[in-house]
Amino acid sequence: MNQKANILVIYTGGTIGMMKDPETAQLKSVDFNLIYNHVPELKRFNVDIETVSFEHPVDSSEIGVENWKTLATIIRDRYAQFDGFVVLHGSDTMAYSASALSFMFDGLKKPIIFTGSQLPIGTIRTDGKENLITAIEIAAAKNKNGAPLIQEVAVYFDYQLFRGNRCTKDSAENFEAFRSPNFVPLGVAGVHIVYNEDKFYHTQSQEFTVNMDINTKVVLLKLYPGINFELYKGLFNPTNVSAIILESFGAGNAPTSSIFRSLLSDFIGKGGIVLNITQCNSGSVKQGMYATSAVFNDLGVISGRDMTTEAAVTKLMVALNSANTKELLGSNLRGELTLN
Ligand code: ASP
């Protein structure tokens, strides 16, 4: 019997697989199969590795819904064949893609580990080698029953493993590019990889399914002092916009101006959905804690609690076409929020 785990590595694009174009000095994606030239250690791994690449690898600033569907389709079609999946992805929007996939898949019982790098894998000081090798090791890890240790979508970057829908990119410079503001890391890699097993997410669903019905009529509105709501009137139109995510202040607070209130109440009255998350770097929305957020409860604004912006945007996109969107938004679907 073959005890080796078999892992599918999917290259979507991003710095990890890029090289400098000698003429323009810009970073561009190269043939991913060349990865073995840069990481020959992969050949010595006690893991069977197969690779597949997007036909046209992209800088992750170009990633969109169609790419998420392509990625989900690659994984769905090979789900039975592999023990785990490593997704190589640009770090810029990695947290969005990891969040999106976490919501698109239901009943996931295998690891999908996103990773990438700040420096291309061909450069001497690259962080890509370690990120790739350890991501594969994590994807191949088994629990004491021989099942995959990680059974959710996660991001591995610079020695830390995060829940995909809990992390955010917070540095364009440091190798430590991600953090998980409201949830402890799932693991930390030192000499040994130390896992926080009691924090792992385990699905309750028996069947493995993927939801490709994504609705992008979602708007993100960050509040700021002095905001002129007149300029934003067009957004509060349910014919064009199905849902608005408010990035509010502190524990979910906002100006109490009458124009803002009437925009919200008209929009919600006509079937629009408003989700409230905080623009703070950590912590949670607590609607009603201050007078400046109590009105949200009266108007039917949904509290996004401690969700990241990435989780809120992608959760809304995936949940918007379901029959019970509001209920789903307030629920903890994939470990993305903390219910007090
Ligand atoms: N611009 C790149 C991307 O996100 C940066 C990276 O890969 O880290 O695709």
Short mmCIF file of C-alpha atoms in Angstrom, two decimals, residues 90-92 94-95 155 157 160 162 167-171 174-180:
data_model
loop_
_atom_site.label_atom_id
_atom_site.label_comp_id
_atom_site.label_asym_id
_atom_site.label_seq_id
_atom_site.Cartn_x
_atom_site.Cartn_y
_atom_site.Cartn_z
CA GLY A 90 -0.04 36.13 -5.53
CA SER A 91 -0.08 37.43 -2.01
CA ASP A 92 -1.91 40.68 -2.86
CA MET A 94 -4.61 35.68 -1.58
CA ALA A 95 -6.83 36.26 1.45
CA VAL A 155 -2.95 30.25 4.09
CA PHE A 157 3.11 32.26 4.84
CA GLN A 160 2.51 30.67 10.08
CA PHE A 162 -3.79 30.81 9.14
CA CYS A 167 -6.29 36.39 7.53
CA THR A 168 -5.37 39.55 5.72
CA LYS A 169 -2.31 40.84 3.91
CA ASP A 170 -0.80 43.59 5.99
CA SER A 171 2.68 44.21 4.60
CA ASN A 174 7.94 42.12 5.05
CA PHE A 175 8.27 38.40 4.54
CA GLU A 176 5.75 38.21 7.38
CA ALA A 177 3.07 39.56 5.06
CA PHE A 178 -0.09 38.18 6.67
CA ARG A 179 -1.78 38.31 10.01
CA SER A 180 -4.95 36.88 11.44
#
